[in-house]
Amino acid sequence: MVNPINYEEKRFIIVNDISKTLFYFFDFDTRSNSRHMEFEHFHSYYEIHILLSSNALHFIKGIPYHIQMNDFVLLPPSLLHKTSYPEGEPSKRLVITFMYRKDGYGFADSYEEILAPFHAPLPIYRFPDEQQSVLAGLINQIVELSRLAGTQELTGAYELTLHSIFTEFLFCLNLFRDKNIYRKEHVEDTVSERIYAVSNYIHTHYMEELTLDDLAKEAWMSPYYLSHQFKRVTGYTITHYVHLVRIRNCQFLLINSRKKITEIAADCGFTSFSQFNRVFRKFCGESPSDYRKSRFPSTEADASGSEARQTPADGQDPVSAKLQS
């Protein structure tokens, strides 16, 4: 019998904030079909999505994956993704976000090892009962630790203990990765399957020139039929979708790199800087330089000037704005 994760709606466990070198946020909450994210988004931190209801869809780089209760979706920084929940009762889920220093506090190789499952080609994990119970038990230890601490002022010892338990959790995830029994479900609609393949192609080739004719060849469809079916399946025109993918990746680089804005535009597939500025303003409501400055007030317009901060795509602190995944 599986040891369940102890769910308590709207329980938040917070250690530090996204400006610190050690940051944790555990978010127990519900999401409904009416609160879909419109398009895939990224984070500058690591995220673990654990579904605690029957089923949902998780999109990673344009491809939908069916997930079920107790599945772990491991999301490294910059990976575009979104969750789509079924109609009816709101779905329970736990989202854990965290970030460590790049030097791994002197254990860089060890942290790289335990974070390896996040960088798998398909980072979705479904475990047999024995392994699932171990992982749930470690999460429950963290919840109980938080409950015992209550409203007391959190100490360094509390942070260290939580960090120790969570590190063991990551170690076990990596230890159990070969026990993963998750398999992608086959999509019966072959047209939709081909459209998702095209959307994934856009996600992995956005830095290149993408023409309708080239995408149609990838899908083995006529350009007209592809355009019609792409809008039906994704809800976006191809041009709109390509722009969104490029702008999302530009946003990430603006926040997390020191590159000049002209370099970022070129790296993300824009052949005209004026077009890039126009498209960026359309989707973000501000210029690329203002976008960067608003997240790093002390920096110049064409350089981030600091190490990457853990800032979500919309620029809001997840502790105050709440996670939407």
XYZ file of C-alpha atoms in Angstrom:
325
model
C 0.000 0.000 0.000
C 1.306 3.435 -0.964
C 2.165 5.840 1.821
C 0.228 8.993 0.742
C 1.543 12.532 0.781
C -0.245 14.384 3.576
C -2.233 17.074 1.785
C -3.458 20.194 3.518
C -4.897 22.793 1.160
C -3.136 26.159 1.080
C -0.259 25.004 3.248
C 2.870 26.865 2.234
C 6.348 26.030 3.477
C 8.781 28.826 2.735
C 12.504 29.017 3.355
C 14.051 32.328 2.317
C 13.027 34.037 -0.915
C 14.157 33.906 -4.503
C 16.953 36.417 -3.946
C 18.804 34.051 -1.597
C 21.255 31.309 -2.542
C 19.133 28.693 -0.755
C 15.418 28.892 -1.486
C 12.470 26.509 -0.958
C 8.756 26.952 -1.525
C 6.271 24.102 -0.964
C 2.806 24.955 -2.307
C -0.106 22.624 -1.479
C -3.141 23.878 -3.390
C -5.757 23.148 -6.042
C -6.072 24.158 -9.675
C -9.114 23.922 -11.925
C -9.804 23.721 -15.629
C -10.755 27.400 -15.634
C -7.268 28.392 -14.425
C -5.230 27.039 -17.318
C -2.031 28.824 -18.149
C -2.479 30.295 -21.607
C 0.971 29.353 -22.844
C 3.981 27.447 -21.646
C 6.211 29.340 -19.249
C 9.644 28.890 -17.699
C 11.246 29.367 -14.292
C 14.789 30.278 -13.354
C 14.662 27.733 -10.540
C 13.964 24.008 -10.240
C 10.370 22.867 -9.910
C 8.737 19.576 -8.927
C 5.068 19.125 -9.791
C 3.349 16.254 -7.939
C -0.244 15.553 -8.955
C -2.404 14.530 -5.980
C -5.619 14.023 -7.965
C -6.578 11.463 -10.589
C -5.198 12.883 -13.842
C -4.001 15.917 -15.800
C -1.974 16.859 -18.858
C 1.489 18.332 -18.599
C 2.937 20.026 -21.678
C 6.716 20.064 -22.086
C 8.099 21.869 -25.128
C 4.762 21.643 -26.898
C 4.118 17.934 -26.304
C 1.311 16.785 -23.959
C 1.983 14.024 -21.428
C -0.760 12.319 -19.460
C 0.034 12.239 -15.752
C -1.793 10.577 -12.879
C -1.855 10.682 -9.101
C 1.617 10.640 -7.494
C 3.514 11.230 -10.736
C 6.562 13.470 -10.366
C 7.239 16.041 -13.093
C 10.778 17.379 -12.637
C 11.405 20.710 -14.334
C 14.882 22.249 -14.598
C 15.370 25.989 -15.079
C 14.351 27.404 -18.492
C 12.239 24.405 -19.593
C 8.995 25.630 -21.170
C 5.999 23.820 -19.734
C 2.418 24.138 -18.508
C -0.209 21.983 -16.788
C -3.749 21.471 -18.073
C -6.300 20.177 -15.554
C -9.555 18.316 -16.306
C -13.003 19.830 -15.961
C -14.955 19.245 -12.756
C -13.643 19.354 -9.214
C -10.383 21.289 -8.723
C -7.287 19.102 -8.827
C -4.958 18.822 -5.850
C -1.256 19.194 -6.434
C 1.980 19.955 -4.647
C 4.493 22.223 -6.353
C 7.984 22.439 -4.873
C 10.323 25.131 -6.140
C 13.919 25.429 -5.031
C 17.325 26.708 -6.027
C 20.869 26.096 -4.860
C 24.117 27.963 -5.354
C 25.968 27.078 -8.534
C 28.985 25.888 -6.548
C 26.810 23.399 -4.648
C 28.096 24.753 -1.324
C 31.392 23.025 -2.045
C 29.718 19.837 -3.336
C 29.083 20.815 -6.966
C 29.623 17.305 -8.374
C 27.322 15.765 -5.764
C 24.513 18.228 -6.470
C 24.936 17.679 -10.191
C 24.465 13.955 -9.565
C 21.293 14.204 -7.471
C 19.777 16.742 -9.881
C 20.405 14.497 -12.901
C 16.773 13.209 -13.060
C 15.634 16.762 -13.892
C 17.719 16.693 -17.054
C 16.469 13.384 -18.448
C 15.000 13.494 -21.987
C 11.565 12.915 -20.417
C 11.652 14.072 -16.767
C 8.385 12.461 -15.633
C 8.567 9.702 -13.021
C 6.058 7.117 -11.827
C 7.322 4.715 -9.193
C 6.215 1.355 -7.779
C 4.582 1.444 -4.334
C 7.784 0.802 -2.370
C 9.733 3.693 -3.896
C 6.691 5.981 -3.925
C 6.167 5.413 -0.195
C 9.775 6.327 0.598
C 9.511 9.597 -1.341
C 6.126 10.473 0.163
C 7.498 9.743 3.631
C 10.326 12.240 3.164
C 7.914 14.950 1.996
C 5.714 14.209 5.005
C 8.740 14.644 7.281
C 9.213 18.144 5.873
C 5.515 18.931 6.393
C 5.690 17.687 9.981
C 8.862 19.692 10.617
C 7.054 22.797 9.387
C 4.058 22.026 11.598
C 6.261 21.596 14.677
C 7.991 24.895 13.989
C 4.594 26.576 13.756
C 4.721 30.349 13.834
C 8.075 30.525 15.603
C 10.814 32.571 14.013
C 12.682 30.170 11.774
C 16.268 29.453 12.740
C 19.296 28.355 10.793
C 18.945 24.926 12.401
C 15.405 24.601 10.978
C 16.623 25.540 7.498
C 19.507 23.085 7.762
C 17.206 20.244 8.880
C 14.708 20.880 6.081
C 17.547 21.129 3.576
C 18.958 17.832 4.840
C 15.631 16.000 4.453
C 15.023 17.465 1.006
C 18.542 16.543 -0.102
C 17.769 12.961 0.952
C 14.552 13.202 -1.097
C 16.548 14.262 -4.177
C 19.080 11.511 -3.516
C 16.271 8.929 -3.446
C 14.734 10.307 -6.650
C 18.057 9.777 -8.362
C 18.542 6.380 -6.714
C 15.103 5.215 -7.899
C 15.248 6.658 -11.427
C 15.830 3.225 -12.985
C 12.577 2.073 -11.339
C 10.580 4.622 -13.329
C 7.526 2.969 -14.912
C 6.105 6.068 -16.617
C 5.374 5.596 -20.318
C 3.976 8.211 -22.654
C 0.439 7.326 -23.708
C -0.219 7.000 -27.415
C -2.454 9.706 -28.893
C -5.203 8.121 -30.978
C -5.663 11.235 -33.116
C -2.767 10.945 -35.575
C -3.330 14.483 -36.877
C -3.000 15.889 -33.349
C 0.100 13.762 -32.833
C 1.686 15.330 -35.916
C 0.704 18.825 -34.772
C 2.342 18.214 -31.391
C 5.441 17.025 -33.241
C 5.469 20.334 -35.140
C 5.059 22.341 -31.933
C 7.973 20.421 -30.427
C 10.006 21.094 -33.570
C 9.343 24.812 -33.075
C 10.505 24.550 -29.450
C 13.766 22.895 -30.469
C 14.463 24.947 -33.633
C 13.141 28.397 -32.694
C 16.642 29.857 -33.136
C 16.554 28.942 -36.843
C 14.533 30.351 -39.726
C 11.111 28.676 -39.635
C 8.865 28.871 -42.685
C 5.385 27.470 -43.124
C 6.592 25.332 -46.024
C 9.383 23.814 -43.915
C 7.017 23.032 -41.045
C 4.497 21.530 -43.474
C 7.192 19.174 -44.756
C 7.962 18.137 -41.167
C 4.269 17.319 -40.652
C 3.715 15.719 -44.061
C 0.824 18.116 -44.615
C 0.020 20.881 -47.041
C 0.763 24.372 -45.671
C -2.939 25.239 -45.713
C -3.984 22.061 -43.866
C -1.196 22.464 -41.312
C -2.218 26.053 -40.583
C -5.837 25.024 -40.044
C -5.051 21.988 -37.873
C -2.370 23.773 -35.846
C -4.880 26.441 -34.808
C -7.466 23.746 -34.003
C -5.120 21.727 -31.774
C -3.075 24.446 -30.061
C -5.412 27.432 -30.200
C -2.684 29.544 -31.840
C -1.688 30.416 -35.369
C 1.751 29.131 -36.315
C 3.213 32.641 -36.486
C 1.811 33.518 -33.058
C 3.150 30.270 -31.576
C 6.640 30.780 -33.034
C 6.721 34.320 -31.663
C 5.639 33.143 -28.212
C 8.331 30.461 -28.058
C 10.996 32.918 -29.177
C 9.885 35.631 -26.761
C 9.773 33.192 -23.815
C 13.363 32.203 -24.542
C 14.363 35.843 -24.951
C 12.832 36.597 -21.548
C 14.892 33.864 -19.952
C 18.130 35.122 -21.491
C 17.366 38.728 -20.568
C 17.029 37.696 -16.935
C 19.678 35.011 -16.741
C 22.533 36.079 -19.001
C 24.900 38.977 -19.564
C 24.394 38.917 -23.327
C 23.630 42.086 -25.237
C 20.019 42.410 -26.304
C 20.984 42.352 -29.980
C 22.728 39.003 -29.412
C 19.707 37.606 -27.598
C 17.413 38.618 -30.450
C 19.647 36.874 -32.989
C 20.117 33.795 -30.787
C 16.340 33.393 -30.530
C 15.660 33.491 -34.255
C 14.871 37.139 -34.930
C 16.599 38.319 -38.110
C 15.484 41.922 -37.666
C 16.090 43.834 -34.441
C 13.211 46.204 -35.183
C 10.895 43.210 -35.605
C 12.171 41.775 -32.327
C 11.444 45.033 -30.498
C 7.970 45.227 -32.001
C 7.072 41.608 -31.181
C 8.538 41.849 -27.667
C 6.506 44.979 -26.901
C 3.376 43.305 -28.255
C 3.668 40.284 -25.962
C 5.329 41.847 -22.913
C 3.964 45.382 -22.904
C 7.439 46.910 -22.587
C 10.741 47.056 -24.403
C 13.396 44.354 -23.887
C 15.659 46.841 -22.088
C 12.841 47.941 -19.759
C 11.991 44.281 -19.109
C 15.575 43.601 -18.053
C 15.911 46.821 -16.039
C 12.660 46.216 -14.136
C 14.059 42.907 -12.888
C 17.574 44.247 -12.339
C 17.209 47.963 -11.553
C 20.945 48.454 -11.104
C 21.920 47.017 -14.490
C 22.468 48.536 -17.894
C 20.039 47.899 -20.729
C 22.334 45.549 -22.609
C 23.830 43.487 -19.760
C 22.303 41.688 -16.826
C 25.229 42.691 -14.610
C 24.682 39.925 -12.070
C 24.338 36.221 -11.633
C 20.959 34.787 -12.595
C 18.198 35.340 -10.079
C 15.337 32.966 -9.493
C 12.595 34.991 -11.153
C 9.547 33.508 -12.865
C 8.597 34.420 -16.403
C 6.075 37.025 -15.335
C 8.611 38.670 -13.036
C 6.638 37.977 -9.869
C 7.914 36.419 -6.691
C 6.168 33.011 -6.473
C 5.735 33.400 -2.725
C 3.644 36.534 -3.083
C 2.039 35.883 -6.448
C 1.372 32.138 -6.020
C 2.418 29.535 -8.541
C 0.088 28.893 -11.433
C 1.279 25.393 -12.353
